Short mmCIF file of C-alpha atoms and ligand atoms in Angstrom, two decimals:
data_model
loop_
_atom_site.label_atom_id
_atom_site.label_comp_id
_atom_site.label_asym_id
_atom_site.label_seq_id
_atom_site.Cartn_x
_atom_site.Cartn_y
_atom_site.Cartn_z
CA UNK O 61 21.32 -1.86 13.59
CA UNK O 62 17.94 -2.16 15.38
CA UNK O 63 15.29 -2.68 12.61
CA UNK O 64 12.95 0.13 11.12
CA UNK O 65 10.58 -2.05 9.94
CA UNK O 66 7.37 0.53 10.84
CA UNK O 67 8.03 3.96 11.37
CA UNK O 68 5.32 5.70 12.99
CA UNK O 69 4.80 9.96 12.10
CA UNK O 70 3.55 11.63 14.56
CA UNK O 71 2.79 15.41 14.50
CA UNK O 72 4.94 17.31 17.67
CA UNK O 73 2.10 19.42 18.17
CA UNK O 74 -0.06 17.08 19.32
CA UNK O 75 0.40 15.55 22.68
CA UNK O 76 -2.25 13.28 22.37
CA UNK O 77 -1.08 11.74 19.45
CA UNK O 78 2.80 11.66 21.21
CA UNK O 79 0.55 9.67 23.75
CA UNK O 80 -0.86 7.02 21.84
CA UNK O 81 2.41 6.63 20.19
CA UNK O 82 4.00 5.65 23.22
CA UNK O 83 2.53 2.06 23.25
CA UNK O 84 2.15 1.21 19.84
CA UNK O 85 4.50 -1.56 18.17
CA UNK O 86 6.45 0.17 15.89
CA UNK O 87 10.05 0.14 15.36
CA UNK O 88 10.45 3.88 15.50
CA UNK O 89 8.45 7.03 16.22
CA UNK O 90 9.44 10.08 14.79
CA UNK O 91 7.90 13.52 16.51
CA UNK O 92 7.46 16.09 13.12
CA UNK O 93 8.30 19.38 13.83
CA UNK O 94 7.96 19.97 10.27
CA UNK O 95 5.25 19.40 7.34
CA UNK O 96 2.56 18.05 10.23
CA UNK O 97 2.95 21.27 12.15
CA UNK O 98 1.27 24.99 11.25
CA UNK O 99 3.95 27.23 11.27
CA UNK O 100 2.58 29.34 14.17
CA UNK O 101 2.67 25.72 16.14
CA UNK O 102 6.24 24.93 15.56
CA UNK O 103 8.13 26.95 18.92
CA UNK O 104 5.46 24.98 21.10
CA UNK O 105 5.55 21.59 19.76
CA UNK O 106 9.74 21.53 19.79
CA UNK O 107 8.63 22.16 24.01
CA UNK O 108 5.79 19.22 23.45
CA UNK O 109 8.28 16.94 22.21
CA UNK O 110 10.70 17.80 24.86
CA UNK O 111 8.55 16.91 27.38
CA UNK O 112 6.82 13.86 25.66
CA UNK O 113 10.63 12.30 25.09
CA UNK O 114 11.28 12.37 28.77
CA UNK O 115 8.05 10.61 30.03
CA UNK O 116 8.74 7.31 30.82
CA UNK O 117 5.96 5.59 28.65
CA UNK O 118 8.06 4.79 25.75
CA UNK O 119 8.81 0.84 24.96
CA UNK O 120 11.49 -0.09 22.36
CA UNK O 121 11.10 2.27 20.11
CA UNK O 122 13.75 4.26 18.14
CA UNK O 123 12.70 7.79 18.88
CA UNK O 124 13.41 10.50 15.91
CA UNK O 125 12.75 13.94 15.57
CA UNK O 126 11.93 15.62 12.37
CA UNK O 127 13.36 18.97 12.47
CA UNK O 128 12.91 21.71 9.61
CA UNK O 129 14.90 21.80 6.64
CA UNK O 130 17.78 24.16 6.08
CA UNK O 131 16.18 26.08 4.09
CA UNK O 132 13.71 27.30 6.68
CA UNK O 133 14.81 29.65 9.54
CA UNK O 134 13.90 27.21 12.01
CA UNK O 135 15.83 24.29 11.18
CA UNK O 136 19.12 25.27 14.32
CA UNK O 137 16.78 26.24 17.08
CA UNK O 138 14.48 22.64 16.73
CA UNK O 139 18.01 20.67 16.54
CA UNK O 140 19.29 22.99 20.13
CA UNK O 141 15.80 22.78 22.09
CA UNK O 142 15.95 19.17 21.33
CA UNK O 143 18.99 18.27 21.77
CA UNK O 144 19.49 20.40 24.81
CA UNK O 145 16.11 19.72 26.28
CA UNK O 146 15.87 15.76 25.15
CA UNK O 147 19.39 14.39 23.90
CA UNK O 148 19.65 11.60 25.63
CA UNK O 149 16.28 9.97 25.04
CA UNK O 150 16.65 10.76 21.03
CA UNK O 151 17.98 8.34 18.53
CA UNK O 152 18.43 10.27 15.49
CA UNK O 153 17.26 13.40 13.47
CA UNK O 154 15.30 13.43 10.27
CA UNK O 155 16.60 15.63 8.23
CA UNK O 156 14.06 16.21 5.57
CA UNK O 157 14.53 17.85 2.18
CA UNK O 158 18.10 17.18 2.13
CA UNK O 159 19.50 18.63 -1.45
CA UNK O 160 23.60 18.15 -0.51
CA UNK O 161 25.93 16.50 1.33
CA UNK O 162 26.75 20.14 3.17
CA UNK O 163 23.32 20.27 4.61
CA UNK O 164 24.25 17.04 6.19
CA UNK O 165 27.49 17.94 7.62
CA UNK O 166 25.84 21.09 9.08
CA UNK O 167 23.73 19.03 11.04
CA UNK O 168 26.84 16.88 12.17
CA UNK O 169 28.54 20.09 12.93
CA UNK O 170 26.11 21.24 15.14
CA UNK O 171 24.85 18.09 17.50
CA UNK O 172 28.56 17.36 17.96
CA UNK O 173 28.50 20.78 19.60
CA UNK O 174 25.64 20.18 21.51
CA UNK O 175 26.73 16.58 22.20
CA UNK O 176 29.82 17.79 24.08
CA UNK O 177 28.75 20.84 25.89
CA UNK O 178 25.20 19.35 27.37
CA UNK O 179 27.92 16.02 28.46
CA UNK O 180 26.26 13.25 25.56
CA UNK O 181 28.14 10.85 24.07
CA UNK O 182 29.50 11.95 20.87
CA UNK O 183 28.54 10.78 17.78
CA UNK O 184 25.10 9.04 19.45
CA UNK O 185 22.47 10.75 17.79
CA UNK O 186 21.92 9.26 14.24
CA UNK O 187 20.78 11.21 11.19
CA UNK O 188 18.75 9.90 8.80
CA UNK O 189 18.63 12.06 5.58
CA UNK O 190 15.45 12.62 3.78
CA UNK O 191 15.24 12.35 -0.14
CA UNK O 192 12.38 14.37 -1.58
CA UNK O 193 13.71 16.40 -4.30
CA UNK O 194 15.60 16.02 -7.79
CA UNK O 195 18.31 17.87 -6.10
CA UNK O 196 18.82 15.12 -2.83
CA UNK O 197 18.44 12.14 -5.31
CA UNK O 198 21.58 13.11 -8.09
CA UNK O 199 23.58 14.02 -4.77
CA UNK O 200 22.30 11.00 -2.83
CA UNK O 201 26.56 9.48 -3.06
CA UNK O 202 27.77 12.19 -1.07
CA UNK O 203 24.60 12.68 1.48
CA UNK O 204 24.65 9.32 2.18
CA UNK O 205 28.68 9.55 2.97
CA UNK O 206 28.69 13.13 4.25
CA UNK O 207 28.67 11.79 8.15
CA UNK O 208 29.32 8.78 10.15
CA UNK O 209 26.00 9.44 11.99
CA UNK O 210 24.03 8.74 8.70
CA UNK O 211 22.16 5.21 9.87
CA UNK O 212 19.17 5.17 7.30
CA UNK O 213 18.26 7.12 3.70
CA UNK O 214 14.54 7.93 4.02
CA UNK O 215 12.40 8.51 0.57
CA UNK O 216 9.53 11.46 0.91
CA UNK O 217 7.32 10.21 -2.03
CA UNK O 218 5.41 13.33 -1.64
CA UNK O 219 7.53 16.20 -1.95
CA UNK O 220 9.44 14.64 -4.74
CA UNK O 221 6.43 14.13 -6.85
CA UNK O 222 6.34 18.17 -6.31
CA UNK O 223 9.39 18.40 -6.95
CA UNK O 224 9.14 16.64 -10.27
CA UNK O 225 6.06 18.27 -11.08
CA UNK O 226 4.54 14.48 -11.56
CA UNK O 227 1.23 14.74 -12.77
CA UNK O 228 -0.58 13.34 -9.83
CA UNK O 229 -2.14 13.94 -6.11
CA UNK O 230 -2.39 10.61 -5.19
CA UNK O 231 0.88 9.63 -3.29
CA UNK O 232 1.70 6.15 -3.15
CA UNK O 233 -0.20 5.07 -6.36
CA UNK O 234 1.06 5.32 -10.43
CA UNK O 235 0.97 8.65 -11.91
CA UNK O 236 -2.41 8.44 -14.28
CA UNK O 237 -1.41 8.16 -18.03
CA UNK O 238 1.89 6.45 -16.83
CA UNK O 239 0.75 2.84 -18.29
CA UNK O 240 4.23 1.28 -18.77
CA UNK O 241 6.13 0.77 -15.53
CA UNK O 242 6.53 1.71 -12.26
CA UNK O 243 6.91 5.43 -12.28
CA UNK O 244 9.02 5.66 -8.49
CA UNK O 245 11.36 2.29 -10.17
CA UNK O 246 14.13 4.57 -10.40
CA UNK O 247 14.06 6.66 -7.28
CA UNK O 248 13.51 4.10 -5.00
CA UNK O 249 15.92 2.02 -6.93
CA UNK O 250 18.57 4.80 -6.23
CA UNK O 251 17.77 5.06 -2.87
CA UNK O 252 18.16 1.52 -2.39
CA UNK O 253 21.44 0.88 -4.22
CA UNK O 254 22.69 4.08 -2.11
CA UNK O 255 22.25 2.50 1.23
CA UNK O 256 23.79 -0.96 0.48
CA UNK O 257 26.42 0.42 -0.78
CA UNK O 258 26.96 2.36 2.13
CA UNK O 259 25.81 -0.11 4.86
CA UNK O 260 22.67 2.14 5.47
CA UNK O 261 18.73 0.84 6.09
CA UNK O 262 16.52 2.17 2.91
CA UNK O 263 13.17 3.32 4.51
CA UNK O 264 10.16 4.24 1.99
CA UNK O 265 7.89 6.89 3.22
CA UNK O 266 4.13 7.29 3.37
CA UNK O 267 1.13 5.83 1.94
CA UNK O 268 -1.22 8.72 2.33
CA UNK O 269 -4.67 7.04 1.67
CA UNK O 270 -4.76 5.66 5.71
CA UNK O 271 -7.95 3.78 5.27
CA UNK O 272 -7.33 1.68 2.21
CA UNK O 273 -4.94 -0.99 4.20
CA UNK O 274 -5.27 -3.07 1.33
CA UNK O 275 -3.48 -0.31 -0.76
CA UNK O 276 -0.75 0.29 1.98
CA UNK O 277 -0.27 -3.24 1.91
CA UNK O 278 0.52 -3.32 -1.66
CA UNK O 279 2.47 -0.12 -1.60
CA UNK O 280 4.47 -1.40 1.34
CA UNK O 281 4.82 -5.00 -0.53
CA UNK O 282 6.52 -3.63 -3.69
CA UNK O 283 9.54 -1.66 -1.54
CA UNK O 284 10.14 -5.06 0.64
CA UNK O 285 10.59 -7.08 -2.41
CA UNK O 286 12.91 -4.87 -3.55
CA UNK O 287 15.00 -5.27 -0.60
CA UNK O 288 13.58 -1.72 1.63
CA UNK O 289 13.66 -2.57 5.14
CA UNK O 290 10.95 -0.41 6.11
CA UNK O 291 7.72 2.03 5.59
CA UNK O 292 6.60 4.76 7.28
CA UNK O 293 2.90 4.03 8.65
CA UNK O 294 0.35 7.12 9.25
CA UNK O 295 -2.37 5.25 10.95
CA UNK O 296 -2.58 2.40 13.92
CA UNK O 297 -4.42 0.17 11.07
CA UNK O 298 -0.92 0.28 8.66
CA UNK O 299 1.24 -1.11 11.68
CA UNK O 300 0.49 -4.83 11.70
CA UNK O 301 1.00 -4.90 7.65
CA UNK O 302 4.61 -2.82 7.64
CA UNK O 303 5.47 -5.15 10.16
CA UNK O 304 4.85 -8.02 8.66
CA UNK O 305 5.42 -6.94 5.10
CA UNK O 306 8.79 -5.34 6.32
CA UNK O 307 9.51 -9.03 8.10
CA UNK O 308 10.81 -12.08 6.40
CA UNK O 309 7.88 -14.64 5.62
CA UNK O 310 8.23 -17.53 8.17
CA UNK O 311 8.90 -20.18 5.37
CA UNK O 312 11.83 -18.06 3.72
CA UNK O 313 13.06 -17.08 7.60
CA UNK O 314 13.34 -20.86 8.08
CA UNK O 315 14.66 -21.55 4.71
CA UNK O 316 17.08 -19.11 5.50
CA UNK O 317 18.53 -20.33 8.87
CA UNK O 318 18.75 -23.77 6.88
CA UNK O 319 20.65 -23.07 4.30
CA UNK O 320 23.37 -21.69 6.72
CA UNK O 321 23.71 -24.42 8.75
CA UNK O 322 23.91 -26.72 5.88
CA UNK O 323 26.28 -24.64 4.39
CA UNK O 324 28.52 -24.54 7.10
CA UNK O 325 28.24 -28.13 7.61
CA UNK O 326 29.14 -29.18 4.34
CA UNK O 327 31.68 -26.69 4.20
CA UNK O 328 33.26 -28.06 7.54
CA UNK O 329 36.10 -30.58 7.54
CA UNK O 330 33.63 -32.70 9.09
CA UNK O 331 31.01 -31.97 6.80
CA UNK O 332 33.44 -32.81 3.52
CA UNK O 333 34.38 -28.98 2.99
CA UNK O 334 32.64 -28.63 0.20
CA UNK O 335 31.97 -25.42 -1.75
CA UNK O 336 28.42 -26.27 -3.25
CA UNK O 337 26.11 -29.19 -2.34
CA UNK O 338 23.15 -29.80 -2.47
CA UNK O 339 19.55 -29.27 -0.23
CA UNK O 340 16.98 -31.05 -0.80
CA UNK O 341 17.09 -30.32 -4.95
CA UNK O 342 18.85 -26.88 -4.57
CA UNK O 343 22.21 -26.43 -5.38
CA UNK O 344 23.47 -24.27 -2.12
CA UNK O 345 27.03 -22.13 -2.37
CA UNK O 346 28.80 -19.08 -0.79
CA UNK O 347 26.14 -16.62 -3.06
CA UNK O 348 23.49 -18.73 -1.55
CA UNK O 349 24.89 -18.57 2.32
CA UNK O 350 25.29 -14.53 1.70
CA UNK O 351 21.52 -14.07 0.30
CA UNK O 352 20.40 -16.40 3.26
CA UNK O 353 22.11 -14.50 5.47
CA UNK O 354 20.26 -11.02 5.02
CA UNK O 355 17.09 -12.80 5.55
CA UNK O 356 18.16 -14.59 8.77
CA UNK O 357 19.67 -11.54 10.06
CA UNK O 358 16.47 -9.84 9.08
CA UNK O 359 14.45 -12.29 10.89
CA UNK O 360 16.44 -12.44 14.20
CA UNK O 361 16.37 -9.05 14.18
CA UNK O 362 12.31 -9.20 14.30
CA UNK O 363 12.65 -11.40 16.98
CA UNK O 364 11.46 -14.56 14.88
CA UNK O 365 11.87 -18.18 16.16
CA UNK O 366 12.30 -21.08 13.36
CA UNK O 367 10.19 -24.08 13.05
CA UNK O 368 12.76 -26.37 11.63
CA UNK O 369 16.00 -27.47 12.63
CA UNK O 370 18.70 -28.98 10.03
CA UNK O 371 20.04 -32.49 10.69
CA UNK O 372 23.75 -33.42 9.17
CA UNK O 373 23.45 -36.47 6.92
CA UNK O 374 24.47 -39.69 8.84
CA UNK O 375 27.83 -41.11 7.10
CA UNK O 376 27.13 -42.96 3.98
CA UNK O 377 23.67 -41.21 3.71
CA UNK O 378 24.15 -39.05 0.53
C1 GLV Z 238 7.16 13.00 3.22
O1 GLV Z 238 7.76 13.81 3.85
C2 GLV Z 238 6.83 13.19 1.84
O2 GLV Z 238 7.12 14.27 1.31
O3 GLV Z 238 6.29 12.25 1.23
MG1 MG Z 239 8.10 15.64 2.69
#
């Protein structure tokens, strides 16, 4: 799966902003149709975004579109003019406000439908469900399962504080008075297990206060030690930091690689085939192959070179 490291928001009604989107480096764009757009803008940006995803200045991004949720009575007409207008330049559909696995299969239902009449490969278009309300999260099993398509499980810090009634405004930061944990363990804990289990990317969403990079940075730090692969960014100055946050640190990327040569070497006829040995003063085994594995896989994935190369012990050298 292509990594979602940095995933840019970008308001469909705005064709400047689809603009400068174009040549930033993120790992995906997604085009809102919903929470960034007035309601009386939403017919004309689903024809902005249209246009904007047939223009040929896009790089390597993954391009999404957020549609409305179900709940809304615009929700079929954004996924048709899209779809009809843009399918085969779009990677996947946000689905926001997801509360069951139904909503998710209507979604299915419906691009397969579009897929075959407008002559699209079926099954192409990815959906990645949004979790933003206590409803989503205790159904989160059977969204995340409800359709091959699914690729990534995306968490909407704002809507579920709403939806919670947490006692806050300030998304992205501890609820005030909450002095003895992390109040958003749980959620994004949920999220998280949700998407391994399934083979799915776990994407945390927005740090709202744009200028404070140092806040974004520790925001964004928490969910990548956890194990999230990416962050949604609001602002060109979050970019470079979800990137790098969302990346393996060189030393571990290197580390990484290291281990699995070693491991296959020693594990080799040649190398002794050997279950656990030891690196340098580490004790290396299969556990320690799979864990290094994740982070080399991460790294390729973000393109990363290593800086050091293993060399197999010469005979009598151990
Ligand atoms: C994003 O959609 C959020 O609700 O935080
Ligand atoms: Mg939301």
């Amino acid at each position: 799966m292509k990594p979602r490291r940095s995933v840019l928001a970008v308001p469909g009604s705005s064709q400047k902003m689809i603009h400068k989107a174009m040549g930033l480096p993120v790992d995906e764009v997604f085009l809102d149709l919903e929470d960034a757009v007035a309601p009386e803008a939403k017919v004309s940006a689903r024809a902005n975004i249209v246009a904007a995803l047939h223009e040929p200045g896009w790089g390597e991004q993954l391009r999404v579109v957020r549609v409305n949720d179900w709940t809304t009575e615009w929700t079929y007409a954004d996924v048709i003019t899209v779809v009809e207008g843009a399918g085969r330049e779009l990677d996947a559909i946000l689905l926001p406000k997801v509360t069951d696995a139904g909503q998710v299969r209507a979604l299915d239902l419906l691009l397969t439908q579009l897929e075959k009449v407008c002559g699209l490969e079926v099954g192409r278009i990815g959906i990645e469900p949004q979790l933003e309300n206590a409803m989503g999260l205790r159904n989160i099993d059977e969204i995340a399962t409800a359709s091959p398509r699914v690729q990534a499980l995306v968490f909407g810090p704002a809507d579920f504080m709403a939806s919670l009634n947490m006692r806050t405004l300030v998304v992205g930061e501890q609820p005030p008075g909450y002095d003895t944990g992390d109040a958003y363990h749980h959620v994004l804990m949920t999220i998280l297990l949700t998407a391994r289990a399934h083979g799915l990317q776990a994407i945390d969403g927005p740090y709202l206060q744009v200028r404070d990079v140092d806040g974004f940075r520790r925001a964004a730090a928490r969910t990548a030690a956890l194990g999230f692969d990416g962050k949604w960014v609001l602002h060109p100055d979050q970019i470079d930091a979800a990137n790098e946050i969302f990346s393996p640190r060189q030393e571990d990327y290197d580390r990484a690689e290291l281990i699995l040569e070693a491991y296959a070497f020693h594990t080799s006829t040649a190398g002794g085939a050997r279950g656990a040995v030891m690196l340098g003063n580490e004790m290396i085994d299969e556990a320690s192959a799979k864990m290094a594995q994740v982070i080399a896989e991460k790294g390729r994935a973000a393109g990363m070179s290593r800086t050091t190369r293993f060399t197999p012990p010469q005979p009598g050298q151990e």
